[in-house]
Amino acid sequence: MLAAIPFPDISPELFSVELFGLEFALRWYALAYIVGILLGWRLAVMAVNRPRLWPGGAAPMTAEQVDDLLTWVILGVILGGRLGFVLFYRPGYYLENPAEIPMLWQGGMAFHGGFLGVVVAALLWCRRAGVAPLKAADVMALATPPGLLLGRIANFINAELWGRPTDLPWGVIFPGRLAQACGQPVGELCARHPSQLYEAALEGVVLGAALIWLAWRRGAFARPGLITGVFLAGYGLARFLVEFVRQPDPQFVSEGNPLGLAWHVGGVGLTMGQILSLPMLAVGAALVLRAMRGRGPARA
């Protein structure tokens, strides 16, 4: 008998209402974005309102500037996340169906694209506001894990982005034809790694707790770039590891490539998620080394 956990019966929608013949629904995924942004905003405001966390008792921005930066970040997340999904994961499809690119309500966002969108938006805002980019990046990095945590939980509730088949006792029997297409004998259920929850724990809880500890207990804001570096390296490593048990996107899977490797030579291969995570890990490690050598404050 398969030792696994049945998927909880949770609707992707919290509630829906019909107005003037149109149905409007609040989904867990949308709520995750909203609450994650609010929690991140509060963390950022708490940080800039505590002079003792900053060298010389001077935060790089005011609470009002955090509010302004938030608007730019939201635009970066939405535009970058959508374009990242289009370019990294389904370029062929959207080349044939360009009118569907702005249809966000159909789903399809990529973290790495959203990250690049935030980088561009933040750099533009820093230039406009006269704020040191590395210091602003540290504030944003501190504020990001709550959104990652809630977003991955929403992925689980939506029964999407599940993991590879497993016989471990905490495997989850996700619903749907694709989730149950594991090549098992007819009549048997397929259990998969709850990779969304692995990512929620690593990217949200573990990484978030580490950044808060560094900021509040270890004076990390005194070394511009340290918080950002730990975030980038931590996320890159977490995502790289989880990709080993995460089901690859269907466009990368074929009979000759069952593991969905986007790049492989001989016996070595990487998924698209791993390929996109390696630059984050490398840049994060470089920022940590730079900050720990004491070069950060002079060039922030």
mmCIF file of C-alpha atoms in Angstrom, residues 3-288:
data_model
loop_
_atom_site.group_PDB
_atom_site.id
_atom_site.type_symbol
_atom_site.label_atom_id
_atom_site.label_comp_id
_atom_site.label_asym_id
_atom_site.label_seq_id
_atom_site.Cartn_x
_atom_site.Cartn_y
_atom_site.Cartn_z
ATOM 1 C CA ALA A 3 2.253 5.526 2.182
ATOM 2 C CA ALA A 4 1.346 9.072 1.196
ATOM 3 C CA ILE A 5 -0.650 12.136 2.230
ATOM 4 C CA PRO A 6 -3.931 12.896 0.426
ATOM 5 C CA PHE A 7 -4.089 16.385 -1.019
ATOM 6 C CA PRO A 8 -6.127 18.665 1.271
ATOM 7 C CA ASP A 9 -9.459 19.756 -0.130
ATOM 8 C CA ILE A 10 -8.763 23.505 -0.311
ATOM 9 C CA SER A 11 -10.342 25.609 -3.028
ATOM 10 C CA PRO A 12 -7.941 27.895 -4.945
ATOM 11 C CA GLU A 13 -10.538 30.649 -4.412
ATOM 12 C CA LEU A 14 -11.301 32.181 -1.019
ATOM 13 C CA PHE A 15 -14.570 33.555 -2.359
ATOM 14 C CA SER A 16 -16.170 34.847 -5.537
ATOM 15 C CA VAL A 17 -18.886 37.399 -6.242
ATOM 16 C CA GLU A 18 -20.864 38.183 -9.360
ATOM 17 C CA LEU A 19 -21.385 41.806 -10.364
ATOM 18 C CA PHE A 20 -23.179 42.929 -13.509
ATOM 19 C CA GLY A 21 -22.878 39.474 -15.014
ATOM 20 C CA LEU A 22 -19.132 39.210 -14.333
ATOM 21 C CA GLU A 23 -17.595 36.947 -11.710
ATOM 22 C CA PHE A 24 -14.804 38.295 -9.519
ATOM 23 C CA ALA A 25 -12.799 35.910 -7.335
ATOM 24 C CA LEU A 26 -10.120 36.361 -4.669
ATOM 25 C CA ARG A 27 -7.585 33.572 -5.048
ATOM 26 C CA TRP A 28 -5.012 32.348 -2.570
ATOM 27 C CA TYR A 29 -2.232 33.259 -4.995
ATOM 28 C CA ALA A 30 -3.373 36.870 -5.222
ATOM 29 C CA LEU A 31 -3.755 37.026 -1.444
ATOM 30 C CA ALA A 32 -0.232 35.637 -1.048
ATOM 31 C CA TYR A 33 1.147 38.462 -3.191
ATOM 32 C CA ILE A 34 -0.819 41.103 -1.287
ATOM 33 C CA VAL A 35 0.022 39.859 2.224
ATOM 34 C CA GLY A 36 3.633 39.102 1.273
ATOM 35 C CA ILE A 37 4.117 42.650 -0.013
ATOM 36 C CA LEU A 38 2.514 44.118 3.124
ATOM 37 C CA LEU A 39 4.689 42.019 5.457
ATOM 38 C CA GLY A 40 7.802 42.910 3.479
ATOM 39 C CA TRP A 41 6.857 46.589 3.580
ATOM 40 C CA ARG A 42 6.456 46.437 7.371
ATOM 41 C CA LEU A 43 9.837 44.733 7.775
ATOM 42 C CA ALA A 44 11.490 47.406 5.640
ATOM 43 C CA VAL A 45 9.824 50.234 7.582
ATOM 44 C CA MET A 46 10.813 48.650 10.910
ATOM 45 C CA ALA A 47 14.403 48.437 9.712
ATOM 46 C CA VAL A 48 14.736 52.045 8.532
ATOM 47 C CA ASN A 49 12.992 53.307 11.697
ATOM 48 C CA ARG A 50 15.670 51.756 13.955
ATOM 49 C CA PRO A 51 18.760 53.987 13.848
ATOM 50 C CA ARG A 52 20.813 51.532 15.931
ATOM 51 C CA LEU A 53 20.805 49.082 13.011
ATOM 52 C CA TRP A 54 22.653 51.512 10.751
ATOM 53 C CA PRO A 55 26.201 52.891 10.870
ATOM 54 C CA GLY A 56 26.174 56.359 12.375
ATOM 55 C CA GLY A 57 22.503 55.907 13.285
ATOM 56 C CA ALA A 58 21.394 57.047 9.815
ATOM 57 C CA ALA A 59 19.203 54.805 7.674
ATOM 58 C CA PRO A 60 19.675 55.135 3.899
ATOM 59 C CA MET A 61 16.038 56.108 3.358
ATOM 60 C CA THR A 62 12.975 57.266 5.227
ATOM 61 C CA ALA A 63 9.755 55.327 5.789
ATOM 62 C CA GLU A 64 8.104 57.568 3.198
ATOM 63 C CA GLN A 65 10.768 56.621 0.653
ATOM 64 C CA VAL A 66 10.134 52.942 1.408
ATOM 65 C CA ASP A 67 6.514 53.539 0.401
ATOM 66 C CA ASP A 68 7.631 55.122 -2.863
ATOM 67 C CA LEU A 69 10.118 52.319 -3.562
ATOM 68 C CA LEU A 70 7.376 49.742 -2.966
ATOM 69 C CA THR A 71 5.413 51.047 -5.957
ATOM 70 C CA TRP A 72 8.418 50.603 -8.217
ATOM 71 C CA VAL A 73 9.105 47.130 -6.822
ATOM 72 C CA ILE A 74 5.530 45.971 -7.465
ATOM 73 C CA LEU A 75 5.787 47.095 -11.096
ATOM 74 C CA GLY A 76 9.145 45.317 -11.418
ATOM 75 C CA VAL A 77 7.741 42.091 -9.972
ATOM 76 C CA ILE A 78 4.711 42.050 -12.276
ATOM 77 C CA LEU A 79 6.420 43.075 -15.514
ATOM 78 C CA GLY A 80 9.625 41.135 -14.895
ATOM 79 C CA GLY A 81 7.863 38.045 -13.594
ATOM 80 C CA ARG A 82 5.584 37.841 -16.603
ATOM 81 C CA LEU A 83 8.260 38.566 -19.202
ATOM 82 C CA GLY A 84 10.597 36.109 -17.477
ATOM 83 C CA PHE A 85 7.994 33.361 -17.783
ATOM 84 C CA VAL A 86 7.421 34.218 -21.436
ATOM 85 C CA LEU A 87 11.126 34.316 -22.380
ATOM 86 C CA PHE A 88 12.568 31.608 -20.127
ATOM 87 C CA TYR A 89 9.862 28.968 -20.155
ATOM 88 C CA ARG A 90 7.456 29.319 -23.118
ATOM 89 C CA PRO A 91 9.013 31.560 -25.776
ATOM 90 C CA GLY A 92 7.751 29.451 -28.684
ATOM 91 C CA TYR A 93 4.146 29.486 -27.512
ATOM 92 C CA TYR A 94 4.013 33.231 -26.904
ATOM 93 C CA LEU A 95 5.802 33.951 -30.174
ATOM 94 C CA GLU A 96 2.809 32.330 -31.850
ATOM 95 C CA ASN A 97 0.296 33.902 -29.428
ATOM 96 C CA PRO A 98 1.660 37.373 -28.532
ATOM 97 C CA ALA A 99 -1.783 38.678 -27.579
ATOM 98 C CA GLU A 100 -1.739 36.360 -24.549
ATOM 99 C CA ILE A 101 1.431 37.852 -23.057
ATOM 100 C CA PRO A 102 -0.420 40.484 -20.941
ATOM 101 C CA MET A 103 -3.063 37.954 -19.778
ATOM 102 C CA LEU A 104 -1.745 37.631 -16.225
ATOM 103 C CA TRP A 105 -5.008 36.140 -15.003
ATOM 104 C CA GLN A 106 -4.195 32.971 -16.953
ATOM 105 C CA GLY A 107 -1.163 32.387 -14.726
ATOM 106 C CA GLY A 108 2.516 32.226 -15.559
ATOM 107 C CA MET A 109 5.098 34.149 -13.505
ATOM 108 C CA ALA A 110 8.815 33.393 -13.098
ATOM 109 C CA PHE A 111 10.727 34.308 -9.955
ATOM 110 C CA HIS A 112 14.000 34.926 -11.798
ATOM 111 C CA GLY A 113 12.238 37.264 -14.214
ATOM 112 C CA GLY A 114 10.557 39.072 -11.339
ATOM 113 C CA PHE A 115 13.931 39.395 -9.645
ATOM 114 C CA LEU A 116 15.468 41.002 -12.724
ATOM 115 C CA GLY A 117 12.468 43.321 -12.976
ATOM 116 C CA VAL A 118 12.946 44.408 -9.371
ATOM 117 C CA VAL A 119 16.675 45.021 -9.959
ATOM 118 C CA VAL A 120 15.949 47.333 -12.905
ATOM 119 C CA ALA A 121 13.128 49.138 -11.075
ATOM 120 C CA ALA A 122 15.220 49.588 -7.925
ATOM 121 C CA LEU A 123 18.218 50.955 -9.809
ATOM 122 C CA LEU A 124 16.016 53.499 -11.562
ATOM 123 C CA TRP A 125 14.435 54.496 -8.225
ATOM 124 C CA CYS A 126 17.811 54.788 -6.469
ATOM 125 C CA ARG A 127 19.141 57.058 -9.188
ATOM 126 C CA ARG A 128 16.013 59.198 -8.943
ATOM 127 C CA ALA A 129 16.002 59.322 -5.124
ATOM 128 C CA GLY A 130 19.768 59.592 -4.601
ATOM 129 C CA VAL A 131 19.945 56.453 -2.426
ATOM 130 C CA ALA A 132 22.976 54.122 -2.426
ATOM 131 C CA PRO A 133 21.908 51.044 -4.435
ATOM 132 C CA LEU A 134 23.564 48.457 -2.174
ATOM 133 C CA LYS A 135 21.913 49.867 0.932
ATOM 134 C CA ALA A 136 18.534 49.939 -0.760
ATOM 135 C CA ALA A 137 19.137 46.366 -1.952
ATOM 136 C CA ASP A 138 19.766 45.253 1.634
ATOM 137 C CA VAL A 139 16.424 46.667 2.737
ATOM 138 C CA MET A 140 14.609 44.963 -0.147
ATOM 139 C CA ALA A 141 16.374 41.637 0.432
ATOM 140 C CA LEU A 142 15.300 41.661 4.076
ATOM 141 C CA ALA A 143 11.694 42.247 2.998
ATOM 142 C CA THR A 144 11.485 39.506 0.350
ATOM 143 C CA PRO A 145 11.253 36.123 2.203
ATOM 144 C CA PRO A 146 7.678 36.619 3.533
ATOM 145 C CA GLY A 147 6.418 36.893 -0.042
ATOM 146 C CA LEU A 148 8.389 33.805 -1.083
ATOM 147 C CA LEU A 149 6.967 31.831 1.840
ATOM 148 C CA LEU A 150 3.354 32.749 1.116
ATOM 149 C CA GLY A 151 3.756 32.405 -2.649
ATOM 150 C CA ARG A 152 5.016 28.831 -2.349
ATOM 151 C CA ILE A 153 2.195 27.933 0.036
ATOM 152 C CA ALA A 154 -0.238 29.328 -2.538
ATOM 153 C CA ASN A 155 1.424 27.155 -5.198
ATOM 154 C CA PHE A 156 0.729 24.149 -2.982
ATOM 155 C CA ILE A 157 -2.919 25.129 -2.462
ATOM 156 C CA ASN A 158 -3.279 25.565 -6.230
ATOM 157 C CA ALA A 159 -1.794 22.055 -6.718
ATOM 158 C CA GLU A 160 0.826 23.415 -9.135
ATOM 159 C CA LEU A 161 4.613 23.197 -9.450
ATOM 160 C CA TRP A 162 4.630 19.854 -7.668
ATOM 161 C CA GLY A 163 7.641 17.605 -7.353
ATOM 162 C CA ARG A 164 8.791 14.366 -8.919
ATOM 163 C CA PRO A 165 7.240 11.020 -7.948
ATOM 164 C CA THR A 166 8.352 9.635 -4.574
ATOM 165 C CA ASP A 167 7.661 6.723 -2.236
ATOM 166 C CA LEU A 168 8.593 8.717 0.862
ATOM 167 C CA PRO A 169 5.857 8.800 3.537
ATOM 168 C CA TRP A 170 5.329 12.566 3.174
ATOM 169 C CA GLY A 171 4.683 12.340 -0.560
ATOM 170 C CA VAL A 172 1.439 14.080 -1.544
ATOM 171 C CA ILE A 173 -1.188 12.704 -3.921
ATOM 172 C CA PHE A 174 -1.837 15.816 -6.008
ATOM 173 C CA PRO A 175 -5.061 15.912 -8.038
ATOM 174 C CA GLY A 176 -5.288 16.143 -11.802
ATOM 175 C CA ARG A 177 -4.393 14.033 -14.808
ATOM 176 C CA LEU A 178 -0.864 15.406 -15.224
ATOM 177 C CA ALA A 179 -0.002 15.028 -11.537
ATOM 178 C CA GLN A 180 -1.147 11.412 -11.649
ATOM 179 C CA ALA A 181 0.724 10.581 -14.859
ATOM 180 C CA CYS A 182 3.738 8.957 -13.205
ATOM 181 C CA GLY A 183 3.902 5.809 -15.297
ATOM 182 C CA GLN A 184 2.530 3.714 -12.432
ATOM 183 C CA PRO A 185 0.312 0.638 -12.958
ATOM 184 C CA VAL A 186 -3.340 1.317 -13.798
ATOM 185 C CA GLY A 187 -5.420 1.862 -10.673
ATOM 186 C CA GLU A 188 -2.524 2.972 -8.461
ATOM 187 C CA LEU A 189 -2.108 6.518 -7.184
ATOM 188 C CA CYS A 190 0.998 8.616 -7.677
ATOM 189 C CA ALA A 191 2.588 10.492 -4.769
ATOM 190 C CA ARG A 192 4.917 13.393 -5.428
ATOM 191 C CA HIS A 193 7.366 15.499 -3.468
ATOM 192 C CA PRO A 194 5.602 18.599 -2.060
ATOM 193 C CA SER A 195 8.426 20.682 -3.519
ATOM 194 C CA GLN A 196 6.413 23.884 -3.031
ATOM 195 C CA LEU A 197 6.588 23.336 0.751
ATOM 196 C CA TYR A 198 10.307 22.546 0.582
ATOM 197 C CA GLU A 199 10.831 25.915 -1.090
ATOM 198 C CA ALA A 200 8.518 27.675 1.363
ATOM 199 C CA ALA A 201 10.589 26.339 4.264
ATOM 200 C CA LEU A 202 14.010 27.076 2.757
ATOM 201 C CA GLU A 203 13.359 30.351 0.904
ATOM 202 C CA GLY A 204 10.801 31.761 3.328
ATOM 203 C CA VAL A 205 11.388 30.485 6.851
ATOM 204 C CA VAL A 206 15.091 29.569 6.970
ATOM 205 C CA LEU A 207 16.374 32.361 4.735
ATOM 206 C CA GLY A 208 14.025 34.946 6.265
ATOM 207 C CA ALA A 209 15.073 34.053 9.817
ATOM 208 C CA ALA A 210 18.748 34.225 8.840
ATOM 209 C CA LEU A 211 18.376 37.714 7.334
ATOM 210 C CA ILE A 212 16.471 39.052 10.357
ATOM 211 C CA TRP A 213 19.107 37.617 12.699
ATOM 212 C CA LEU A 214 21.919 39.177 10.667
ATOM 213 C CA ALA A 215 20.196 42.574 10.578
ATOM 214 C CA TRP A 216 19.016 42.770 14.187
ATOM 215 C CA ARG A 217 21.691 40.763 16.019
ATOM 216 C CA ARG A 218 24.858 40.923 13.933
ATOM 217 C CA GLY A 219 24.808 44.508 12.650
ATOM 218 C CA ALA A 220 24.786 43.389 9.009
ATOM 219 C CA PHE A 221 23.541 46.761 7.718
ATOM 220 C CA ALA A 222 26.948 48.186 8.658
ATOM 221 C CA ARG A 223 28.374 46.200 5.739
ATOM 222 C CA PRO A 224 26.387 47.222 2.633
ATOM 223 C CA GLY A 225 25.728 44.280 0.364
ATOM 224 C CA LEU A 226 25.951 41.602 3.063
ATOM 225 C CA ILE A 227 22.193 41.108 3.476
ATOM 226 C CA THR A 228 21.737 41.169 -0.304
ATOM 227 C CA GLY A 229 24.555 38.678 -0.811
ATOM 228 C CA VAL A 230 23.202 36.239 1.768
ATOM 229 C CA PHE A 231 19.745 36.491 0.214
ATOM 230 C CA LEU A 232 20.970 35.860 -3.331
ATOM 231 C CA ALA A 233 23.275 33.010 -2.352
ATOM 232 C CA GLY A 234 20.679 31.504 -0.012
ATOM 233 C CA TYR A 235 17.879 31.613 -2.552
ATOM 234 C CA GLY A 236 20.112 30.351 -5.352
ATOM 235 C CA LEU A 237 21.297 27.407 -3.259
ATOM 236 C CA ALA A 238 17.804 26.544 -1.996
ATOM 237 C CA ARG A 239 16.286 26.643 -5.480
ATOM 238 C CA PHE A 240 19.202 24.679 -6.967
ATOM 239 C CA LEU A 241 18.756 21.882 -4.421
ATOM 240 C CA VAL A 242 14.950 21.705 -4.614
ATOM 241 C CA GLU A 243 15.162 21.431 -8.414
ATOM 242 C CA PHE A 244 16.480 17.881 -7.950
ATOM 243 C CA VAL A 245 13.030 16.820 -6.686
ATOM 244 C CA ARG A 246 10.846 19.343 -8.509
ATOM 245 C CA GLN A 247 8.949 18.239 -11.604
ATOM 246 C CA PRO A 248 10.394 20.131 -14.595
ATOM 247 C CA ASP A 249 8.202 22.234 -16.823
ATOM 248 C CA PRO A 250 6.517 20.080 -19.483
ATOM 249 C CA GLN A 251 8.119 21.843 -22.439
ATOM 250 C CA PHE A 252 11.519 20.525 -21.297
ATOM 251 C CA VAL A 253 10.384 16.914 -20.873
ATOM 252 C CA SER A 254 10.541 14.398 -23.701
ATOM 253 C CA GLU A 255 11.050 10.686 -24.192
ATOM 254 C CA GLY A 256 14.755 11.251 -24.621
ATOM 255 C CA ASN A 257 14.932 13.776 -21.774
ATOM 256 C CA PRO A 258 12.648 12.480 -18.977
ATOM 257 C CA LEU A 259 14.363 14.609 -16.310
ATOM 258 C CA GLY A 260 13.530 17.808 -18.170
ATOM 259 C CA LEU A 261 17.113 19.014 -18.370
ATOM 260 C CA ALA A 262 17.491 22.326 -20.172
ATOM 261 C CA TRP A 263 21.230 21.767 -20.604
ATOM 262 C CA HIS A 264 23.070 18.487 -20.541
ATOM 263 C CA VAL A 265 26.383 17.156 -21.806
ATOM 264 C CA GLY A 266 27.146 13.506 -21.300
ATOM 265 C CA GLY A 267 26.041 12.477 -17.832
ATOM 266 C CA VAL A 268 25.859 16.026 -16.475
ATOM 267 C CA GLY A 269 22.744 18.150 -16.807
ATOM 268 C CA LEU A 270 20.876 21.040 -15.234
ATOM 269 C CA THR A 271 17.258 22.135 -15.217
ATOM 270 C CA MET A 272 16.250 25.641 -16.281
ATOM 271 C CA GLY A 273 15.654 26.548 -12.623
ATOM 272 C CA GLN A 274 19.198 25.452 -11.743
ATOM 273 C CA ILE A 275 20.726 27.324 -14.671
ATOM 274 C CA LEU A 276 18.958 30.532 -13.642
ATOM 275 C CA SER A 277 19.928 30.047 -9.981
ATOM 276 C CA LEU A 278 23.678 29.670 -10.532
ATOM 277 C CA PRO A 279 24.280 33.368 -11.383
ATOM 278 C CA MET A 280 22.333 34.378 -8.257
ATOM 279 C CA LEU A 281 24.474 32.071 -6.126
ATOM 280 C CA ALA A 282 27.696 33.387 -7.676
ATOM 281 C CA VAL A 283 26.773 37.075 -7.364
ATOM 282 C CA GLY A 284 25.534 36.515 -3.808
ATOM 283 C CA ALA A 285 28.769 34.829 -2.759
ATOM 284 C CA ALA A 286 30.801 37.662 -4.324
ATOM 285 C CA LEU A 287 28.768 40.299 -2.442
ATOM 286 C CA VAL A 288 29.226 38.459 0.858
#
